[in-house]
C-alpha atoms as one frame of an Amber mdcrd trajectory, in Angstrom:
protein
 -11.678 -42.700 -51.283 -12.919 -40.418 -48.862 -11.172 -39.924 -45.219 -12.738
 -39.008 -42.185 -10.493 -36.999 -40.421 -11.307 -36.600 -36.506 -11.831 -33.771
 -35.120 -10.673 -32.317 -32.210 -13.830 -31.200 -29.773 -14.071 -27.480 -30.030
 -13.332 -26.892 -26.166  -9.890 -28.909 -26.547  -8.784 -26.920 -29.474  -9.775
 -23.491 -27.364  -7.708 -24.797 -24.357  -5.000 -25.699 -26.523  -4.968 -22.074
 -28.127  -5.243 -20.314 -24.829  -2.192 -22.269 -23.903  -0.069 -21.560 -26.489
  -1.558 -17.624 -26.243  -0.087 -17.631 -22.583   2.490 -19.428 -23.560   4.796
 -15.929 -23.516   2.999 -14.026 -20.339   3.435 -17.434 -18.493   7.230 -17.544
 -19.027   7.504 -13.515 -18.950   5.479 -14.043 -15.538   7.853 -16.833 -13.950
  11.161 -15.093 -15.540  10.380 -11.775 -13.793   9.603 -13.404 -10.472  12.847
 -15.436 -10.707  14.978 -12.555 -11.514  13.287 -10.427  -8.938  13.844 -12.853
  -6.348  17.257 -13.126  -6.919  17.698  -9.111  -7.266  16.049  -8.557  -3.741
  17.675 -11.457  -2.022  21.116  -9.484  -3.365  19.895  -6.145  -2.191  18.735
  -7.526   1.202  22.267  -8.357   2.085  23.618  -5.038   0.890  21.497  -2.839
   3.043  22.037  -5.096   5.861  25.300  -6.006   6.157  27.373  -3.768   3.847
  25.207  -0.182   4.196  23.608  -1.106   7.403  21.060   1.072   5.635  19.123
   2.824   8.862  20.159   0.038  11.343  19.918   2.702  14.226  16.433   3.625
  13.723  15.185   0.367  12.878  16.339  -1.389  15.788  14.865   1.578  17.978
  11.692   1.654  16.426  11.396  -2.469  17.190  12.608  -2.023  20.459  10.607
   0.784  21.367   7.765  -0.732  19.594   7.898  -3.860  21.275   9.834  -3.971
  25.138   8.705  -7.161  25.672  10.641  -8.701  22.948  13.974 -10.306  23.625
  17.321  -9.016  21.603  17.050 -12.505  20.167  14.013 -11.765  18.962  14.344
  -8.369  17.970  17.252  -9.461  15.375  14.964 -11.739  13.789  12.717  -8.795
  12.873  15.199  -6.829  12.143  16.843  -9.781   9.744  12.512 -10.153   8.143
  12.250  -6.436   8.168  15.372  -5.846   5.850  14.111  -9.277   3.340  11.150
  -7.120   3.012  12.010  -3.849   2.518  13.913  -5.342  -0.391  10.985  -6.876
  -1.912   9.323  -3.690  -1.127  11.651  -1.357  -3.146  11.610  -3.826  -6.261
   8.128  -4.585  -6.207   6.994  -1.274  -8.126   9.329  -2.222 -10.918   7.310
  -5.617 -11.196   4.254  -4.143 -10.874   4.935  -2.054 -14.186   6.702  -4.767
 -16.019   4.356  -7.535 -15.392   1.405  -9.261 -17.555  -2.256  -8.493 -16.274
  -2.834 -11.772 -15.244   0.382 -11.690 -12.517  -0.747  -8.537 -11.628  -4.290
 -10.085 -10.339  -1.585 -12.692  -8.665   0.083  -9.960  -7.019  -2.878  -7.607
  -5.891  -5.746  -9.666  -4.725  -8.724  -7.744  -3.795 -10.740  -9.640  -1.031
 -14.035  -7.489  -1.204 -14.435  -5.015  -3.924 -17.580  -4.817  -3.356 -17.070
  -2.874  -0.482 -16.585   0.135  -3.059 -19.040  -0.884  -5.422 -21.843  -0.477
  -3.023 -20.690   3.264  -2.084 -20.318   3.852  -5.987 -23.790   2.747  -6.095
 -24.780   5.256  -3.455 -22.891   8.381  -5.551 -20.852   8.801  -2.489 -17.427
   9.896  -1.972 -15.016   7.495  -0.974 -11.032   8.493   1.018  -8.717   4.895
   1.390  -6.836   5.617   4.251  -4.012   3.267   3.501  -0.554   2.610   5.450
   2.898   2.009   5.253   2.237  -1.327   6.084   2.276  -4.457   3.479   2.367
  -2.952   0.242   0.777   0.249  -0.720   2.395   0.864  -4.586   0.018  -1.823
  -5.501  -2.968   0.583  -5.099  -2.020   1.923  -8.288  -4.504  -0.649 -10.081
  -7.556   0.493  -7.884  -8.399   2.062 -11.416  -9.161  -1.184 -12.771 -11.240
  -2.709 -10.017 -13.655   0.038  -9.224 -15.870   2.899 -11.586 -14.442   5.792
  -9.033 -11.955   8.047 -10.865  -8.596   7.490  -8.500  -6.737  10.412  -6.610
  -3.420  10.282  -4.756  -0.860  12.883  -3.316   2.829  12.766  -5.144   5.930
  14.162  -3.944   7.923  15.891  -6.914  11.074  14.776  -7.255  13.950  17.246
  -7.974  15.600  15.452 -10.322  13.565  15.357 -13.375  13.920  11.758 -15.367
  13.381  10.401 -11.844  10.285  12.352 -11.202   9.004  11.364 -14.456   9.802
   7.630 -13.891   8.657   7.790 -10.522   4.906   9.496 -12.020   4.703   6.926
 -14.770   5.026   4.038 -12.540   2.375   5.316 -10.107   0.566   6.788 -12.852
   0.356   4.156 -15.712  -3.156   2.290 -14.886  -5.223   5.260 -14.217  -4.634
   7.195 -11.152  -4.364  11.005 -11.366  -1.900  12.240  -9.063  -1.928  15.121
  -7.307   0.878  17.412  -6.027   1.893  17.354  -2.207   1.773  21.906  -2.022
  -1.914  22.090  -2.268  -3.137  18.573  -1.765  -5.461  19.573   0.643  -7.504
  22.218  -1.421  -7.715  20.199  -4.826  -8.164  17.003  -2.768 -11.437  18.424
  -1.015 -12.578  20.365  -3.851 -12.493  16.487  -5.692 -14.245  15.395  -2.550
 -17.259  17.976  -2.122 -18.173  17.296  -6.360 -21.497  16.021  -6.483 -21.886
  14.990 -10.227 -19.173  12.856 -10.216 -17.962  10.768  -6.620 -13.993  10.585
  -6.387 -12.122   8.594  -4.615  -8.850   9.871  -2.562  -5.830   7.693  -1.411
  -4.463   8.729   1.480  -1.115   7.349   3.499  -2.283   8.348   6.943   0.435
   6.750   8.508   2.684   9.670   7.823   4.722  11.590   9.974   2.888  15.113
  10.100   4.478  18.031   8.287   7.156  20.493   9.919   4.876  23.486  11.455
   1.435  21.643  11.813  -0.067  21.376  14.530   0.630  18.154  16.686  -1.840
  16.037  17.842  -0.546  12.990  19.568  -2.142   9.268  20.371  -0.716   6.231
  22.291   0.375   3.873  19.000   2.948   1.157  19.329   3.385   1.489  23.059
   4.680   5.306  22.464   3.215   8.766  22.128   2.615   9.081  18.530   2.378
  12.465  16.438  -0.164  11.725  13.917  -1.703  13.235  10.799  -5.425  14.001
  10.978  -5.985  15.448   7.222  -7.784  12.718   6.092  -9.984  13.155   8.920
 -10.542  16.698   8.577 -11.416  15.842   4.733 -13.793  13.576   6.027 -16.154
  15.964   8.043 -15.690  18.527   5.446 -16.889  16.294   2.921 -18.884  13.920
   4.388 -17.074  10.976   2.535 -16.996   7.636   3.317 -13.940   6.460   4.994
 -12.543   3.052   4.146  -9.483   1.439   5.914  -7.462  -1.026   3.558  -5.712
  -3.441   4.752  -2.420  -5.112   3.161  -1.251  -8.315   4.254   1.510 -10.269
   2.597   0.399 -14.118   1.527   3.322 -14.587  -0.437   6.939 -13.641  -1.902
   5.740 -10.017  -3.822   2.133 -11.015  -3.306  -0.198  -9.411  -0.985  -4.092
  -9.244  -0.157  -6.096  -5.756  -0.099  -9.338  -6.051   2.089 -11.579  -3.023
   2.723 -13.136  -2.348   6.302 -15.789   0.617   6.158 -15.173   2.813   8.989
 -18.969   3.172   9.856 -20.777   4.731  13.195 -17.699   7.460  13.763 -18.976
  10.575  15.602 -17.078  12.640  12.858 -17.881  15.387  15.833 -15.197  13.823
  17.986 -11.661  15.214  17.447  -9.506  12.194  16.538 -12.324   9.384  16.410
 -11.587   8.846  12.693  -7.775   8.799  13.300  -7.723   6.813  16.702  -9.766
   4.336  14.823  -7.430   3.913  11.539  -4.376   3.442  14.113  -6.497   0.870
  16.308  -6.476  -1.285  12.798  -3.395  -0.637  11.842  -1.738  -1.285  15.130
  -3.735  -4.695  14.834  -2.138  -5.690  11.315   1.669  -4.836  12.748   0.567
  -6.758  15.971  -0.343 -10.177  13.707   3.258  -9.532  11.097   5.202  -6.815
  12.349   7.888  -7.057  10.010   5.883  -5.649   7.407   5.619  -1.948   8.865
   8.535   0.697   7.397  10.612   0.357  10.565  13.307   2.205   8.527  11.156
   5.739   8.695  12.140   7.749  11.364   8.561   7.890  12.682   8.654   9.100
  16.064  11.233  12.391  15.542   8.566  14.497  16.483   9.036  15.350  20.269
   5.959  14.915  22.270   6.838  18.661  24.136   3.785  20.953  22.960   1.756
  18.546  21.170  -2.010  18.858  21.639  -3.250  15.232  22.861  -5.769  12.795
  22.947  -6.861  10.789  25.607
């Protein structure tokens, strides 16, 4: 006798093997995110209440930042601002220990194409990024553009940390580049014509001790600001892209590109007044997500060259 065994249609027995194939990243993915959780939720009460880790500066910054606010109000940044600088400090270790697919859940890129088309043009590209939102998630731009990645790195003295600290920034492709001499190897990547690179750059950075200060109005206060990525950009003639993070969920944030176009590069500060415009705008909308911890306005404003 002869049976007819049924068979399963071909796109239910594919579903049913992708399942059980995700089966482990699914319950890596959700065990991770749990234990994080839990780790930052522990760490957020011992910088705030046991270190009081910075508690001077950040409630100066916030103040200074914003007058208007009541103390009320105020502490409840303050409270936001130490939640997410917990996040923030775990969310590299994630990053490195988490399936591809929650890493697309975690980085989101609203509009690669935004690089695509300047790849397609053979031009140069510099990211000005901030420390706002998360910026340790730019380590995958690797794997959602064709431009070769560049970023500055400050050596650590201690060496297993500095080696930890360059494979987790290091791991999915971007080449990093020492902070003594950034400049040099960072427009000599800039200026190659057979190959367009594309550079990384934290603008949001206190400038360096012995640089020349040049000051804007940013955050209600007169603000000593970096302009190397500017000076890269009329020396190279790169494109300059502004990336803005914002934070959608626990450890999970957006990326959307803004091309800074129509800049009179001729203009001192027009590329620089314009990244702080837009990143004044994204601490405006969620300030807790700025790094009201960094001590970003020690520069005195005595002998600084500025801006009007």
């Amino acid at each position: 006798m002869k049976f007819n065994i049924p068979k399963y249609p071909r796109s239910l027995s594919r579903t049913v093997a992708q399942l059980l194939t995700d089966l482990p990243a699914a319950l890596l993915s959700k065990s991770l995110l749990c234990l994080t959780s839990l780790l930052s939720v522990l760490l957020s009460l011992l910088l705030r209440f046991i270190l009081q880790y910075r508690k001077t500066v950040i409630l100066k910054n916030l103040t200074s930042s914003f007058p208007t606010k009541s103390p009320l109000e105020i502490r409840r940044l303050t409270s936001a601002y130490y939640r997410h600088m917990s996040d923030l400090l775990l969310e590299p270790f994630l990053f490195y220990l988490a399936p591809e697919r929650l890493r697309k859940r975690l980085a989101k890129y609203i509009n690669p194409e935004v690089l695509e088309s300047l790849h397609a043009d053979q031009r140069p590209v510099i990211v000005l990024a901030s420390h706002y939102g998360n910026w340790e998630y730019l380590i995958n731009l690797p794997q959602v553009t064709d431009y070769p990645v560049y970023t500055a790195y400050s050596p650590i003295k201690n060496g297993l940390l500095d080696r930890m600290m360059i494979r987790l920034r290091s791991f999915l492709g971007v080449k990093l580049i020492p902070k003594k001499g950034f400049y040099r190897q960072a427009l000599s990547l800039l200026r190659q014509t057979a190959i367009p690179n594309l550079l990384v750059v934290i603008a949001d950075q206190r400038p360096a001790p012995g640089s020349d200060k040049f000051h804007i109005s940013f955050l209600d206060q007169d603000t000593a600001v970096q302009t190397g990525g500017e000076r890269m950009a009329a020396s190279s003639q790169a494109a300059v892209v502004y990336v803005e993070s914002q934070k959608r969920s626990r450890f999970s944030y957006e990326f959307t590109f803004r091309l800074m176009e129509h800049l009179d590069r001729s203009t001192p500060l027009s590329i620089t007044k314009s990244y702080y415009h837009f990143l004044e705008k994204s601490i405006s909308r969620a300030p807790s997500y700025w790094l009201w911890s960094h001590n970003r306005w020690k520069i005195p404003a005595a002998g600084a060259i500025h801006s009007s």
